[in-house]
Short mmCIF file of C-alpha atoms and ligand atoms in Angstrom, two decimals:
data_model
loop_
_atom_site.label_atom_id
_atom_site.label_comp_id
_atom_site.label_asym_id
_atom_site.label_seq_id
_atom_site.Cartn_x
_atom_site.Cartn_y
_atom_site.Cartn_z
CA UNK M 1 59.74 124.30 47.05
CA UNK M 2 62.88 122.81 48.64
CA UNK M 3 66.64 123.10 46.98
CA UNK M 4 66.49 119.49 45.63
CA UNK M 5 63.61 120.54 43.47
CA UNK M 6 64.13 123.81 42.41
CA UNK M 7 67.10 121.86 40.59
CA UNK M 8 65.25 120.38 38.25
CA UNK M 9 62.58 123.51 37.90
CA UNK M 10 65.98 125.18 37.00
CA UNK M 11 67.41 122.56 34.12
CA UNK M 12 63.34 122.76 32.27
CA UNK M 13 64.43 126.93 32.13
CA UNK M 14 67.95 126.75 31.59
CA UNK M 15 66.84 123.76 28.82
CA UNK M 16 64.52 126.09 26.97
CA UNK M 17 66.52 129.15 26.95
CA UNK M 18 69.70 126.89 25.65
CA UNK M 19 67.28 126.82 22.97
CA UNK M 20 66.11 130.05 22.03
CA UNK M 21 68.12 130.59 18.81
CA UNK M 22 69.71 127.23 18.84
CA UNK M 23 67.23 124.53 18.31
CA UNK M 24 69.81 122.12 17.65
CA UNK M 25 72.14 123.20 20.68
CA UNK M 26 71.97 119.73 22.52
CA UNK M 27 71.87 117.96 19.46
CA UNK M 28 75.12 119.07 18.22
CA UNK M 29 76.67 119.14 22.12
CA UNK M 30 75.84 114.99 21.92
CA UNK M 31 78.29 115.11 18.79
CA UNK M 32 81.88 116.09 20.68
CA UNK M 33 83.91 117.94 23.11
CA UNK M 34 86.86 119.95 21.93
CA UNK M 35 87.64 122.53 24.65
CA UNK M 36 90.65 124.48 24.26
CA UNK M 37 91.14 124.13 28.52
CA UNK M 38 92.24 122.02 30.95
CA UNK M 39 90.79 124.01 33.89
CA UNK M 40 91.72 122.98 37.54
CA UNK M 41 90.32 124.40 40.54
CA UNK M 42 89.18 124.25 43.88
CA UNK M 43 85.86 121.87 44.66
CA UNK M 44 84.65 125.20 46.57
CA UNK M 45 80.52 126.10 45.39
CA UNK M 46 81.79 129.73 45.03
CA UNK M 47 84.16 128.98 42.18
CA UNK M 48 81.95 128.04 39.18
CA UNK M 49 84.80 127.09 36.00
CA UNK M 50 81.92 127.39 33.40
CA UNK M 51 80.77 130.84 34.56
CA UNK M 52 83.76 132.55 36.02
CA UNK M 53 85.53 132.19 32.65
CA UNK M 54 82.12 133.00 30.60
CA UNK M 55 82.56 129.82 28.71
CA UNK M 56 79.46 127.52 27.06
CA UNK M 57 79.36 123.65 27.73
CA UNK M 58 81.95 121.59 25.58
CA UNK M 59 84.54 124.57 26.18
CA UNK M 60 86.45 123.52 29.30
CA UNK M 61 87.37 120.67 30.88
CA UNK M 62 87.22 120.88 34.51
CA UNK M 63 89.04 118.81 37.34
CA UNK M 64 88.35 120.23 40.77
CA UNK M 65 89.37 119.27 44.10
CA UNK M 66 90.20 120.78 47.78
CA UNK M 67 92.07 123.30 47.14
CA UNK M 68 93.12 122.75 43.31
CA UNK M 69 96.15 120.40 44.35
CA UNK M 70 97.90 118.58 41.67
CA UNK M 71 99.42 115.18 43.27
CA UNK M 72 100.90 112.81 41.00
CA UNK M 73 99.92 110.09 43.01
CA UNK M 74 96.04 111.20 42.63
CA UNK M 75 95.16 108.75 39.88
CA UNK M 76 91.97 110.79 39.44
CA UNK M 77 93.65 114.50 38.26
CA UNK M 78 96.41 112.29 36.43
CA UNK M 79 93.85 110.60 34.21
CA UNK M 80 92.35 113.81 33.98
CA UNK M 81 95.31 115.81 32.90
CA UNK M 82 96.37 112.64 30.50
CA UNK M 83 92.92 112.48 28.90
CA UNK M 84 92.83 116.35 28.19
CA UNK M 85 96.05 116.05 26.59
CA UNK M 86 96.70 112.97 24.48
CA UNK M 87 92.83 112.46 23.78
CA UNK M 88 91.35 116.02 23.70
CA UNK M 89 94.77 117.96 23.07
CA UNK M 90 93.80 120.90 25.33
CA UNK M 91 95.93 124.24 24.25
CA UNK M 92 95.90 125.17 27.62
CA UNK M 93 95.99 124.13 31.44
CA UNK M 94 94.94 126.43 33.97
CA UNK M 95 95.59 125.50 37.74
CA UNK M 96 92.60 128.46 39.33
CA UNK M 97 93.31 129.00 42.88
CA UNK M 98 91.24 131.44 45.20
CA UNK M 99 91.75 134.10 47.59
CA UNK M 100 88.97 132.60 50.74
CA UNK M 101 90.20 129.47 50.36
CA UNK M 102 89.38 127.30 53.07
CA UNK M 103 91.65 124.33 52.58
CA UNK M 104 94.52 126.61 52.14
CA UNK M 105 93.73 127.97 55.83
CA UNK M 106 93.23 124.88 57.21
CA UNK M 107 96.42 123.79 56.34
CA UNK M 108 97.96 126.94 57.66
CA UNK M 109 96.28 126.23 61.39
CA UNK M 110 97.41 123.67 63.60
CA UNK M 111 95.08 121.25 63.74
CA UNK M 112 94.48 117.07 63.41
CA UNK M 113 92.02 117.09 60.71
CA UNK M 114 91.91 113.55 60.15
CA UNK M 115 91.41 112.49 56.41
CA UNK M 116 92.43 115.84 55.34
CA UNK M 117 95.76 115.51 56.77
CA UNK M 118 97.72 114.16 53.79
CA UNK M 119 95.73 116.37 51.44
CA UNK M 120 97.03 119.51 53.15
CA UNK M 121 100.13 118.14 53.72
CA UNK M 122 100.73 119.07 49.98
CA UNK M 123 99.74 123.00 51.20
CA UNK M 124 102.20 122.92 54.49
CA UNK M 125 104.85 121.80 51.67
CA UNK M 126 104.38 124.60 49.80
CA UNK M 127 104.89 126.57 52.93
CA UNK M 128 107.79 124.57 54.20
CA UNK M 129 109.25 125.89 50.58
CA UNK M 130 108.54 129.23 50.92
CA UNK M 131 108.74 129.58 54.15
CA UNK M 132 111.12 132.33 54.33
CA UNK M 133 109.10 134.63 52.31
CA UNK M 134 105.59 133.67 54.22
CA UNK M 135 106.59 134.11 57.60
CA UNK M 136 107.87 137.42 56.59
CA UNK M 137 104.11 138.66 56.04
CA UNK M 138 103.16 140.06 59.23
CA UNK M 139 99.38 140.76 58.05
CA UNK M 140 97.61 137.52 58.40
CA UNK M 141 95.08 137.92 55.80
CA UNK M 142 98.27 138.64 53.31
CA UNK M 143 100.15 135.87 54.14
CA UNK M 144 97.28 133.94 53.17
CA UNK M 145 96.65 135.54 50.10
CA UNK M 146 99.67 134.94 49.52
CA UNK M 147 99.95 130.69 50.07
CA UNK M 148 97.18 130.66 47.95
CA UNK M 149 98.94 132.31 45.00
CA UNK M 150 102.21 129.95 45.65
CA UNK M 151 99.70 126.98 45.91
CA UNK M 152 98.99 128.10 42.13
CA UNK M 153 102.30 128.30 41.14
CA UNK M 154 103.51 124.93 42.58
CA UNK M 155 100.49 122.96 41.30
CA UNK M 156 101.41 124.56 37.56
CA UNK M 157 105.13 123.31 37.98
CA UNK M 158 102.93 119.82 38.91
CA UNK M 159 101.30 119.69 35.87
CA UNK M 160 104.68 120.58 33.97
CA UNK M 161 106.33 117.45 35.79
CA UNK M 162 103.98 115.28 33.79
CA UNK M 163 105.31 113.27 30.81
CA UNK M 164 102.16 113.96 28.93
CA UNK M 165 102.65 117.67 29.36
CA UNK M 166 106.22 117.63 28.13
CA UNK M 167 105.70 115.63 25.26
CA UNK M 168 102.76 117.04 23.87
CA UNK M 169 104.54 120.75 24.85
CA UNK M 170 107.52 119.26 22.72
CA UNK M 171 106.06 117.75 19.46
CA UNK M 172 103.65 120.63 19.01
CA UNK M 173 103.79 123.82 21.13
CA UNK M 174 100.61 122.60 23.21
CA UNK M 175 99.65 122.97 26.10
CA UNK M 176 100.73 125.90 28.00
CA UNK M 177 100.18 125.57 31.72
CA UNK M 178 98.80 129.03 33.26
CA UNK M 179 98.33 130.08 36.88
CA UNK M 180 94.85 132.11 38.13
CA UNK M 181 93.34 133.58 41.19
CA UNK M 182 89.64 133.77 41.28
CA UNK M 183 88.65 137.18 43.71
CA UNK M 184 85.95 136.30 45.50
CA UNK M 185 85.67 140.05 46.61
CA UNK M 186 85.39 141.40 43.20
CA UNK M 187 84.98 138.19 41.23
CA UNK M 188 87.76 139.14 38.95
CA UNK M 189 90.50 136.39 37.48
CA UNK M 190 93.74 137.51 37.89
CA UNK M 191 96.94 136.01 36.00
CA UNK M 192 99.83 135.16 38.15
CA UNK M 193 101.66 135.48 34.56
CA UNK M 194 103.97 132.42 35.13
CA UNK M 195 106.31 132.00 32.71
CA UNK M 196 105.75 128.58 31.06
CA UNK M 197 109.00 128.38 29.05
CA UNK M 198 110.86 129.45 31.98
CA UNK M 199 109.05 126.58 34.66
CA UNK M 200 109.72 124.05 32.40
CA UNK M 201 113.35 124.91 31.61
CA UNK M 202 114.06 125.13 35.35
CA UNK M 203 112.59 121.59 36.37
CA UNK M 204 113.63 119.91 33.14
CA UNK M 205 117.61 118.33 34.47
CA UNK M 206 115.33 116.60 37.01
CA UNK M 207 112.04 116.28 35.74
CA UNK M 208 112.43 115.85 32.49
CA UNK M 209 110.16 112.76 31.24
CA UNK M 210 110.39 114.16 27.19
CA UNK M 211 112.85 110.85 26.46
CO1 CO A 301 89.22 126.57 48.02
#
């Protein structure tokens, strides 16, 4: 049996044992969605949202692109992060990077790569900010490691630059924005801890959109 069918030999199983226990499971997943999370990560096959964070269908909204960039020109992750906030009032937003990433070290090799060059323009940014601190990292594989976690951290202050973030943050306490690092060694999550208060106190005299 090829790939493409297997698929669907897959959904019958994963239908049925959806089941087991819960006859009514898909009837009552037809009803609504009210996940707590906003989850945005990279488009890479080895970075499953659902199953990394051991969460059910209807539990986490999920925007993923190359390399889980946050571009407020991107109409697509803006009407994502606008839906989950004003229309599905998400308690929290989680920008997931990952340690392997391969648009991350694309964007650290020079090279023309065509359509991808605006994309990872975003990632040489992020560099070009830290750039002191990265060039500083003699071992290769660290300095990677550690792009990717500053990658994190400047797509969560992206998210915070939205007006729907800061207004919804403002009138009820929702969302927080979090940054994670999926380990595809170990495949453990690990919390960059960013402190939310403090990210959105430090852009707010030039960000601030809360009017
Ligand atoms: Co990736």
């Amino acid at each position: 049996m090829d790939s493409y069918q297997k698929v669907f030999e897959n959904n019958q199983k994963w239908v049925a044992q959806k089941k087991e226990g819960h006859p009514d499971f898909f009837e009552k997943l037809a009803i609504e969605q009210r996940p707590d999370f906003l989850y945005i990560g990279c488009s890479d096959s080895r970075v499953p949202a659902n199953e990394i964070m051991g969460l059910e269908p209807g539990e986490v909204f999920v925007h993923r692109n190359i390399a889980n960039l946050v571009n407020s020109i991107d109409l697509n992750c803006m009407s994502v992060i606008n839906y989950a906030v004003v229309h599905l009032k998400v308690k929290y937003i989680i920008v997931c990077g990952h340690y392997n990433c391969g648009g991350v070290k694309a964007a650290m090799e020079s090279r023309d790569l065509g359509i991808l060059n605006p994309w990872l323009r975003n990632i040489r940014d992020v560099y070009r900010h830290h750039q002191e601190e990265l060039d500083g990292i003699e071992d290769a594989t660290l300095r990677y490691n550690r792009l990717v976690e500053l990658n994190v951290i400047e797509q969560c202050v992206n998210v915070i630059k939205t007006a729907e973030v800061q207004q919804c943050y403002k009138a009820n306490g929702f969302p927080r924005v979090a940054g994670w690092v999926f380990d595809l060694h170990n495949g453990e999550l690990i919390d960059l801890k960013i402190d939310f208060e403090e990210q959105l106190k430090k852009i707010r005299h030039i960000y601030n959109l809360d009017v």
